[in-house]
Amino acid sequence: MIFPMEGLLVGLNASFSHTNLAIRLLQAVARSPVDFLEFTINQEEALILEAILDRQPKYIFWSCYIWNMEKIRALSESLALIDPGLSQWLGGPEVSFDGQTFLEDMPWIQGVILGEGEVTFPKLLEALEGERSLREVPDLVYRERGRVHQTPFLNEKLPMDKMPRLDYQGEDLTHKILYYEGMRGCPYKCSYCLSSRDNQVRLRSTDLLKEDMGLLFRTGSRQIKFIDRTFNLDKARSLDILDFFIQEAPQGINIHFEVTLELLDPDIIHRLKKAPPGLFQIEAGIQTTSPQVLDHIHRKNDLKKAKEVMDSLDEAQKMHRHLDLIIGLPGETLDTFKKSFDDVYQLGPEKIQVGFLKLLRGTELRDRAPEFGIKYLNKAPYEVLRTDSLSGRDILFLKNFAHIIEDYYDDQVFKRTNGLLMALKGLRPSGLFWSLTEFLKEEDLVYAGRKGPRLFINYWAFIKNQVQDPEERAQVYEALKEDFYMAHNRYIGHVLDLDDQELPNRAIVDWLEDLGPQVQEAQGFSRRDISRNIRGIVLARQKKELLIVYKDHKYHCHFEREAKSS
């Protein structure tokens, strides 16, 4: 049975695996009973409306971000038409810097919480329950008797050590990502980022953080993401936390955090390299390597230092390293973007996220957009459409390019093929992926079959178009073949329609016997695995054979030997 609750917090996440930290924190600081519901932006509106109305709320509080604002606009308007007596409120980063405009555009909304909500929200609930006047609640824009009022903007902030502890009891989080804040604020002044408005960094004490994480480790979640802007801002604190994670984190969990590569101290690097494989995942925003563009957005990059750090981390081969670039920054041209991409590629990350500038409300760059000729969507997510140095067609082509990077670079599925193609054709990284984008765009394949074996079919079509010399094509095919078998437990001939037989079972059995029972036991396979989980391939031009072992349909390990002469 669902019991009615007067106050209802509602979060719309980008996908099923995400969780909304904000609504849980607000529920925890409330001094009166408040419930929450979570949905995704892809769910049917009717389903969401029905679930909300089943709770019979008197007040609804929407958690607003650029990715869900338009959906919230539609849902909240429908709710107002269905039940005009509902009192609906907005909060979150999307509405915090332009509350009056949202009330003008959405006449069915009663008010907006500005800035951080942990101090304001409990006071707002008291006002709604008649215990105080709305005028006594700071950081609020609200509608009363047909007029819009704004209370003093004090931007009241709860100290980080006063933030409530979340234990997620009663929630099934087995397939969910949890988000955690160890700090708020940012010391940097990047002109495109909302965090630049708050350079007062506040830290949660490490003792409390460890207690928090101990609870999160018991939730069943397999990934925890720190949303701190710079995890490694305080060296001693970072080392203490990393040591705790290495000692206490359960096996199989992954912890993601953002770092500034240039500030990654050798001692921190040493700790990261000591960690079990897969425990840590780091992300760093490079954004651009153009000095002029960096100057426009108030950033600095030290590529030499970044390269040293990335190389050092790569030695351990224990963690996923994720670097970001932004398209549409002021002064960025196609040529400077290509150079930035090549520079980042040389750093060797497992993923390059090519994103697009979003002109967020409250940021310096949104105010300065006319100065740089930046045109952008007039509704969330306010994404760039063109600039004074990138045309609209340039931006659209780069959208395709970003998809190609996601499909053919990220996670290193085509690592061998990409490297050999660049070497044979004398291409820079940007040149390879630019050509691949042009080809797949011409063949109308950029958005077709973006998963699994279909990517190999598309790439093989590109290779045949680009590589005419038979010997070179055979070399590239062999690299593609090795990439294929490292990614898929299936026969390549069923995908590329080629006659390229694997090693017969008898040869695999003999190889396993040569490896010996101790190796077999250590790797966790036996003869019974051969038909389903072990494949043998010949790479003739490399004069080697590979025995590849899969577990749960994924690559597990492989053995290599010199190819036997025919």
XYZ file of C-alpha atoms in Angstrom:
566
model
C 0.000 0.000 0.000
C 1.233 3.515 -0.842
C 0.642 6.056 1.910
C 0.131 9.715 1.004
C 2.975 12.098 1.850
C 2.501 15.870 1.845
C 5.966 16.606 0.460
C 7.411 14.706 -2.508
C 10.901 15.186 -3.977
C 11.168 14.084 -7.611
C 14.350 13.285 -9.535
C 14.609 12.532 -13.255
C 17.904 10.816 -13.987
C 19.661 10.509 -17.337
C 19.549 6.701 -17.221
C 18.385 3.781 -15.090
C 21.822 3.215 -13.541
C 22.060 6.727 -12.088
C 20.886 7.848 -8.657
C 19.966 11.350 -7.519
C 22.079 12.477 -4.577
C 20.336 15.848 -4.136
C 16.847 14.578 -3.355
C 18.218 12.111 -0.810
C 20.196 14.834 0.958
C 17.141 17.099 1.065
C 14.986 14.294 2.434
C 17.598 13.684 5.136
C 17.773 17.347 6.265
C 13.987 17.813 6.304
C 12.499 18.118 9.782
C 9.128 16.790 8.626
C 8.303 13.644 6.660
C 9.125 13.943 2.954
C 9.251 11.122 0.407
C 11.057 10.916 -2.917
C 10.609 9.269 -6.300
C 13.161 8.684 -9.044
C 12.559 8.188 -12.751
C 14.572 8.519 -15.950
C 14.090 11.078 -18.695
C 13.288 8.222 -21.090
C 10.276 6.907 -19.203
C 6.753 7.526 -20.441
C 5.197 10.714 -19.091
C 1.953 8.938 -18.247
C 3.809 6.433 -16.073
C 5.623 9.207 -14.210
C 2.462 11.263 -13.691
C 0.554 8.264 -12.370
C 3.314 7.304 -9.937
C 3.468 10.880 -8.586
C -0.306 11.218 -8.204
C -0.510 7.829 -6.459
C 1.458 9.401 -3.598
C -1.208 12.113 -3.237
C 1.338 14.858 -2.546
C 0.442 18.368 -1.472
C 3.856 19.774 -2.434
C 6.195 18.611 -5.198
C 9.860 19.579 -5.339
C 11.620 19.006 -8.678
C 15.412 18.473 -8.881
C 16.436 20.425 -12.005
C 19.479 19.961 -14.257
C 20.145 20.786 -17.903
C 19.466 17.199 -18.986
C 15.993 16.974 -17.396
C 14.622 20.530 -17.410
C 12.500 20.253 -20.530
C 10.948 17.011 -19.286
C 10.214 18.647 -15.928
C 8.625 21.591 -17.718
C 6.203 19.254 -19.534
C 5.442 17.054 -16.521
C 4.877 19.910 -14.110
C 2.507 21.644 -16.533
C 0.502 18.431 -16.957
C 0.288 17.994 -13.193
C -0.946 21.568 -12.814
C -3.724 20.874 -15.311
C -4.650 17.567 -13.666
C -4.551 18.919 -10.099
C -4.500 22.748 -9.919
C -4.188 22.583 -6.138
C -0.699 21.080 -6.228
C 2.072 23.385 -5.014
C 5.127 22.805 -7.226
C 8.661 24.033 -6.524
C 11.942 23.914 -8.451
C 15.507 23.609 -7.189
C 18.930 22.608 -8.471
C 21.740 24.106 -10.574
C 19.598 24.712 -13.669
C 17.253 27.129 -11.877
C 19.502 28.593 -9.192
C 20.689 31.655 -11.107
C 17.557 32.760 -12.945
C 14.621 31.914 -10.702
C 12.412 34.832 -11.732
C 12.659 33.903 -15.410
C 11.501 30.368 -14.672
C 8.515 31.655 -12.724
C 7.613 33.951 -15.620
C 7.930 31.111 -18.147
C 6.169 28.518 -15.949
C 3.172 30.237 -14.303
C 2.062 26.958 -12.688
C 5.232 26.827 -10.521
C 4.934 28.436 -7.090
C 8.597 29.010 -6.341
C 12.284 28.302 -6.837
C 15.015 27.502 -4.310
C 18.201 29.375 -5.237
C 21.676 27.947 -4.639
C 22.373 25.070 -2.259
C 19.196 23.777 -0.692
C 20.174 21.996 2.520
C 19.616 25.102 4.675
C 16.692 26.568 2.747
C 14.613 23.420 2.215
C 13.720 22.691 5.864
C 12.721 26.344 6.332
C 10.585 26.219 3.195
C 8.754 23.164 4.533
C 8.066 25.031 7.782
C 6.653 27.944 5.786
C 4.448 25.668 3.693
C 3.153 24.097 6.898
C 2.322 27.548 8.306
C 5.082 27.702 10.908
C 6.723 30.773 9.362
C 6.224 33.181 6.471
C 7.735 32.534 3.055
C 9.308 35.985 3.387
C 11.392 34.626 6.262
C 12.956 31.932 4.064
C 16.182 33.128 2.410
C 17.345 32.152 -1.085
C 13.837 31.903 -2.445
C 11.842 33.252 -5.379
C 8.110 32.615 -5.031
C 4.695 33.579 -6.288
C 2.077 34.991 -3.924
C -1.212 36.669 -4.805
C -0.202 37.014 -8.430
C 3.129 38.688 -7.721
C 6.679 37.331 -7.740
C 8.822 37.986 -4.662
C 12.489 37.274 -3.960
C 13.879 36.928 -0.472
C 17.483 37.968 0.309
C 20.024 35.789 -1.494
C 22.269 34.727 1.354
C 23.362 31.492 -0.350
C 23.318 29.765 3.013
C 25.525 26.664 3.024
C 25.592 23.759 5.381
C 29.126 22.912 6.553
C 30.278 19.703 4.893
C 30.648 17.939 8.229
C 27.000 18.771 8.962
C 25.805 17.110 5.779
C 23.625 14.085 6.556
C 24.990 10.605 6.158
C 23.165 8.443 3.623
C 23.041 4.699 4.169
C 20.567 3.825 1.356
C 18.858 1.238 3.564
C 16.080 -0.633 1.840
C 17.230 0.301 -1.678
C 18.360 -2.232 -4.262
C 21.528 -0.661 -5.659
C 23.125 -3.714 -7.247
C 23.062 -2.172 -10.718
C 23.176 1.478 -9.676
C 25.894 4.133 -9.592
C 26.174 6.053 -6.314
C 27.377 9.652 -6.206
C 29.301 11.154 -3.312
C 30.461 14.654 -2.365
C 33.641 14.913 -0.345
C 33.919 18.615 -1.132
C 32.040 21.542 -2.599
C 33.446 24.563 -4.355
C 36.364 24.859 -6.756
C 39.528 27.005 -6.644
C 39.576 27.458 -10.422
C 37.762 30.022 -12.553
C 36.885 28.156 -15.770
C 34.501 30.522 -17.531
C 32.123 27.783 -18.771
C 31.629 26.078 -15.394
C 29.110 26.837 -12.637
C 31.599 25.742 -9.990
C 33.698 28.811 -10.846
C 31.100 30.906 -8.997
C 32.041 29.246 -5.714
C 35.777 29.341 -5.067
C 35.316 28.712 -1.352
C 36.344 25.056 -1.133
C 34.673 23.142 1.707
C 35.890 19.676 2.671
C 34.227 16.884 4.579
C 36.616 15.559 7.199
C 38.334 12.336 6.242
C 37.074 10.504 9.349
C 33.460 11.213 8.391
C 34.173 10.425 4.755
C 35.544 7.017 5.700
C 32.462 6.282 7.796
C 30.243 7.317 4.890
C 32.114 5.137 2.436
C 31.980 2.174 4.791
C 28.193 2.341 4.533
C 28.246 2.791 0.759
C 30.509 -0.239 0.386
C 27.716 -2.351 1.898
C 24.986 -1.211 -0.506
C 25.843 -3.633 -3.308
C 26.641 -0.827 -5.755
C 29.550 -1.657 -8.061
C 30.543 1.950 -8.818
C 30.839 5.051 -6.636
C 31.509 8.382 -8.321
C 32.986 11.318 -6.433
C 31.558 14.536 -7.836
C 34.325 16.643 -6.299
C 35.828 18.970 -8.897
C 39.418 18.124 -7.953
C 39.934 15.045 -5.810
C 43.683 15.617 -5.469
C 43.467 19.243 -4.292
C 44.848 18.392 -0.830
C 47.715 15.880 -1.047
C 47.675 14.605 2.542
C 43.909 14.188 2.481
C 44.001 12.386 -0.868
C 46.663 9.955 0.329
C 44.695 9.178 3.479
C 41.521 8.484 1.489
C 43.316 6.373 -1.132
C 44.930 4.258 1.581
C 41.495 3.675 3.103
C 40.029 2.640 -0.246
C 42.893 0.237 -0.980
C 42.502 -1.405 2.437
C 38.706 -1.404 2.831
C 36.978 -1.331 -0.558
C 35.228 -4.612 -1.389
C 36.485 -6.665 -4.306
C 34.915 -5.760 -7.639
C 33.909 -2.200 -6.775
C 35.059 0.789 -8.866
C 35.655 4.304 -7.507
C 35.681 7.194 -9.983
C 37.033 10.673 -9.299
C 38.160 13.760 -11.186
C 41.755 14.912 -10.899
C 43.974 17.685 -12.169
C 46.763 15.770 -13.909
C 49.396 18.463 -13.419
C 48.813 18.351 -9.649
C 48.983 14.577 -9.360
C 51.873 14.257 -6.926
C 54.319 11.306 -7.238
C 53.154 9.986 -3.862
C 49.548 9.945 -5.044
C 50.585 8.237 -8.278
C 52.417 5.619 -6.222
C 49.243 4.950 -4.191
C 47.140 4.644 -7.323
C 49.601 2.142 -8.756
C 49.437 0.057 -5.559
C 45.665 -0.373 -5.875
C 44.048 -3.607 -7.075
C 43.252 -3.579 -10.816
C 39.947 -1.876 -11.569
C 39.517 -0.234 -8.167
C 40.119 3.320 -9.399
C 38.978 5.221 -12.461
C 40.244 8.753 -13.017
C 38.903 11.555 -15.184
C 40.634 14.796 -16.118
C 39.377 17.727 -18.147
C 41.927 18.833 -20.736
C 39.194 20.655 -22.771
C 41.684 22.186 -25.267
C 45.419 22.588 -25.737
C 45.221 25.866 -27.691
C 46.958 28.627 -25.672
C 44.590 31.281 -27.028
C 41.477 29.292 -26.167
C 42.840 28.412 -22.725
C 43.382 32.107 -22.082
C 39.773 32.881 -23.056
C 38.401 30.341 -20.558
C 40.894 31.067 -17.728
C 42.621 27.681 -17.769
C 46.188 26.431 -18.015
C 47.500 23.075 -19.199
C 50.927 21.552 -18.755
C 50.978 18.818 -21.400
C 54.506 17.717 -20.564
C 53.581 17.111 -16.933
C 50.283 15.489 -17.956
C 52.170 13.114 -20.244
C 54.568 12.146 -17.457
C 51.654 11.406 -15.143
C 49.720 9.394 -17.722
C 52.800 7.364 -18.666
C 53.527 6.613 -15.043
C 49.963 5.452 -14.425
C 50.050 3.379 -17.601
C 52.985 1.373 -16.264
C 50.693 -0.313 -13.759
C 47.864 -0.877 -16.278
C 45.421 -0.997 -13.406
C 42.922 1.778 -14.060
C 40.709 3.367 -16.658
C 41.893 6.900 -17.531
C 39.330 9.231 -19.054
C 40.177 12.619 -20.610
C 37.740 15.304 -21.785
C 37.711 17.753 -24.698
C 35.088 20.463 -25.307
C 34.005 21.582 -28.786
C 32.796 25.163 -29.252
C 35.075 27.035 -26.852
C 35.815 30.640 -27.865
C 38.495 30.865 -30.537
C 38.648 27.117 -31.213
C 38.888 26.293 -34.943
C 38.823 22.973 -36.737
C 42.625 23.052 -36.926
C 43.136 23.863 -33.238
C 40.585 21.212 -32.271
C 42.410 18.599 -34.359
C 45.675 19.514 -32.663
C 44.008 19.309 -29.245
C 42.688 15.863 -30.133
C 46.114 14.707 -31.316
C 47.713 16.054 -28.128
C 45.216 14.224 -25.925
C 45.508 11.035 -27.991
C 49.263 11.034 -27.353
C 48.560 10.998 -23.611
C 47.132 7.494 -24.089
C 43.794 7.564 -22.228
C 41.399 4.639 -22.420
C 38.604 7.089 -23.242
C 38.475 10.520 -24.888
C 35.129 12.166 -24.255
C 34.447 14.730 -26.955
C 31.745 16.966 -25.507
C 30.070 20.145 -26.702
C 30.069 23.491 -24.946
C 26.919 24.218 -22.954
C 26.242 27.831 -22.077
C 25.000 27.309 -18.532
C 22.965 29.929 -16.744
C 25.112 31.831 -14.294
C 28.446 31.284 -16.069
C 30.792 33.985 -17.327
C 30.934 32.484 -20.806
C 27.157 32.680 -21.225
C 27.364 36.397 -20.473
C 30.234 36.796 -22.949
C 28.734 34.627 -25.704
C 28.046 37.604 -28.057
C 31.695 38.664 -27.780
C 32.790 35.330 -29.287
C 29.914 34.961 -31.731
C 28.609 31.937 -29.868
C 25.072 30.926 -30.785
C 23.402 28.244 -28.715
C 20.084 26.556 -28.074
C 17.743 28.822 -26.149
C 16.527 25.947 -23.992
C 18.310 23.313 -21.928
C 20.941 22.010 -22.451
C 21.950 25.335 -24.149
C 24.384 23.538 -26.436
C 26.572 25.455 -28.877
C 25.292 25.716 -32.479
C 28.069 27.836 -33.991
C 30.811 30.276 -33.026
C 32.803 32.966 -34.801
C 35.388 30.292 -35.687
C 33.229 27.169 -36.159
C 30.265 27.180 -38.536
C 27.040 25.335 -37.896
C 28.073 22.682 -40.433
C 31.422 22.308 -38.651
C 29.604 21.659 -35.376
C 27.295 19.108 -37.000
C 30.239 17.259 -38.551
C 31.979 17.234 -35.174
C 28.848 15.637 -33.692
C 29.489 12.713 -36.042
C 33.186 12.759 -35.172
C 32.341 12.515 -31.450
C 30.235 9.398 -32.096
C 33.077 7.839 -34.086
C 35.517 8.431 -31.215
C 33.078 6.854 -28.790
C 32.635 3.797 -31.018
C 36.098 3.287 -32.526
C 38.490 4.665 -29.904
C 36.955 4.463 -26.430
C 37.639 1.297 -24.418
C 40.482 0.492 -26.863
C 38.556 -2.173 -28.781
C 40.301 -1.195 -32.052
C 43.678 -0.352 -30.520
C 45.758 -2.548 -32.853
C 43.834 -1.633 -36.000
C 43.948 2.100 -35.293
C 47.670 2.056 -34.598
C 48.578 0.053 -37.718
C 46.366 2.152 -40.012
C 47.982 5.371 -38.789
C 51.464 3.907 -39.272
C 50.787 2.553 -42.770
C 48.995 5.653 -44.048
C 51.127 8.229 -42.233
C 48.092 9.712 -40.479
C 47.793 11.714 -37.308
C 45.103 10.383 -34.928
C 42.715 13.168 -35.907
C 43.338 12.347 -39.579
C 42.396 8.693 -39.144
C 39.164 9.391 -37.279
C 38.323 12.325 -39.557
C 38.571 10.041 -42.594
C 36.575 7.335 -40.833
C 33.874 9.890 -39.986
C 33.707 11.124 -43.579
C 33.450 7.571 -44.938
C 30.772 6.378 -42.506
C 28.838 9.613 -42.960
C 28.884 9.131 -46.743
C 27.709 5.524 -46.300
C 25.049 6.614 -43.775
C 26.626 4.368 -41.114
C 27.551 6.820 -38.340
C 24.411 5.998 -36.360
C 23.889 2.460 -37.693
C 24.810 -0.554 -35.616
C 26.808 1.289 -32.999
C 27.406 -1.794 -30.878
C 29.151 -5.145 -31.047
C 30.169 -6.935 -34.240
C 28.472 -4.378 -36.488
C 31.301 -1.949 -35.698
C 33.771 -4.436 -37.183
C 31.668 -4.755 -40.332
C 31.684 -0.973 -40.753
C 35.394 -0.673 -40.024
C 36.250 -3.463 -42.487
C 34.302 -1.599 -45.180
C 36.390 1.500 -44.394
C 39.642 -0.478 -44.532
C 38.798 -1.935 -47.937
C 38.033 1.568 -49.197
C 41.224 3.119 -47.825
C 43.845 0.379 -48.199
C 44.296 -0.823 -51.777
C 47.668 -2.570 -51.552
C 46.935 -6.309 -50.970
C 49.806 -6.871 -48.531
C 48.948 -3.762 -46.470
C 45.274 -4.717 -46.443
C 46.190 -8.203 -45.211
C 48.252 -6.672 -42.406
C 45.413 -4.397 -41.341
C 42.931 -7.263 -41.501
C 45.141 -9.274 -39.180
C 45.170 -6.407 -36.661
C 41.382 -6.174 -36.979
C 41.140 -9.923 -36.465
C 43.147 -9.764 -33.241
C 41.005 -6.862 -32.008
C 37.869 -8.826 -32.892
C 38.789 -11.933 -30.931
C 39.857 -9.884 -27.924
C 36.371 -8.335 -27.942
C 34.071 -11.174 -29.041
C 33.764 -14.870 -28.326
C 32.553 -15.841 -31.795
C 33.909 -16.874 -35.184
C 34.980 -13.870 -37.274
C 33.822 -15.539 -40.482
C 30.216 -15.299 -39.334
C 30.596 -11.514 -39.061
C 32.840 -10.480 -41.966
C 31.789 -13.349 -44.270
C 35.375 -14.527 -44.689
C 36.895 -18.000 -44.700
C 39.464 -17.642 -41.927
C 39.395 -20.805 -39.869
C 40.344 -20.989 -36.202
C 42.672 -23.615 -34.742
C 40.909 -27.005 -34.559
C 39.887 -28.411 -31.187
C 42.643 -31.063 -31.313
C 45.315 -28.349 -31.572
C 43.762 -26.451 -28.670
C 43.654 -29.587 -26.503
C 47.322 -30.245 -27.224
C 48.199 -26.644 -26.375
C 46.312 -26.873 -23.078
C 48.203 -30.024 -22.214
C 51.477 -28.264 -22.961
C 50.459 -25.460 -20.591
C 49.974 -27.980 -17.813
C 47.283 -28.446 -15.140
C 48.697 -25.797 -12.789
C 48.310 -23.046 -15.369
C 44.881 -24.342 -16.315
C 43.744 -24.334 -12.701
C 45.167 -20.872 -12.056
C 43.313 -19.444 -15.063
C 40.142 -21.294 -14.143
C 39.471 -23.347 -17.279
C 39.458 -26.972 -18.312
C 38.988 -29.121 -21.396
C 35.233 -28.816 -21.025
C 35.570 -25.080 -21.685
C 37.060 -25.535 -25.145
C 33.915 -25.529 -27.237
C 32.373 -22.517 -25.539
C 35.108 -20.475 -23.886
C 38.427 -21.029 -25.669
C 39.404 -20.099 -29.221
C 42.663 -20.408 -31.097
C 43.679 -18.142 -33.976
C 46.631 -17.820 -36.323
C 48.230 -14.444 -37.112
C 50.390 -15.531 -40.031
C 52.083 -12.215 -40.803
C 53.027 -11.825 -37.167
C 54.153 -15.462 -37.133
C 52.254 -16.234 -33.965
C 49.237 -18.099 -32.646
C 46.932 -17.014 -29.830
C 44.939 -19.140 -27.422
C 42.177 -16.856 -26.078
C 40.159 -17.651 -22.955
C 36.772 -16.058 -22.254
C 34.762 -15.862 -19.036
C 31.143 -14.731 -18.911
C 31.409 -14.127 -22.685
C 34.251 -11.614 -22.211
C 37.996 -11.800 -22.791
C 39.749 -13.231 -19.744
C 43.344 -13.986 -20.770
C 45.392 -15.343 -23.632
C 48.518 -17.325 -24.390
C 50.863 -16.785 -27.299
C 53.321 -18.956 -29.188
C 55.217 -18.957 -32.444
C 53.094 -20.145 -35.330
C 53.838 -23.660 -36.490
C 54.928 -23.884 -40.111
C 52.351 -25.450 -42.401
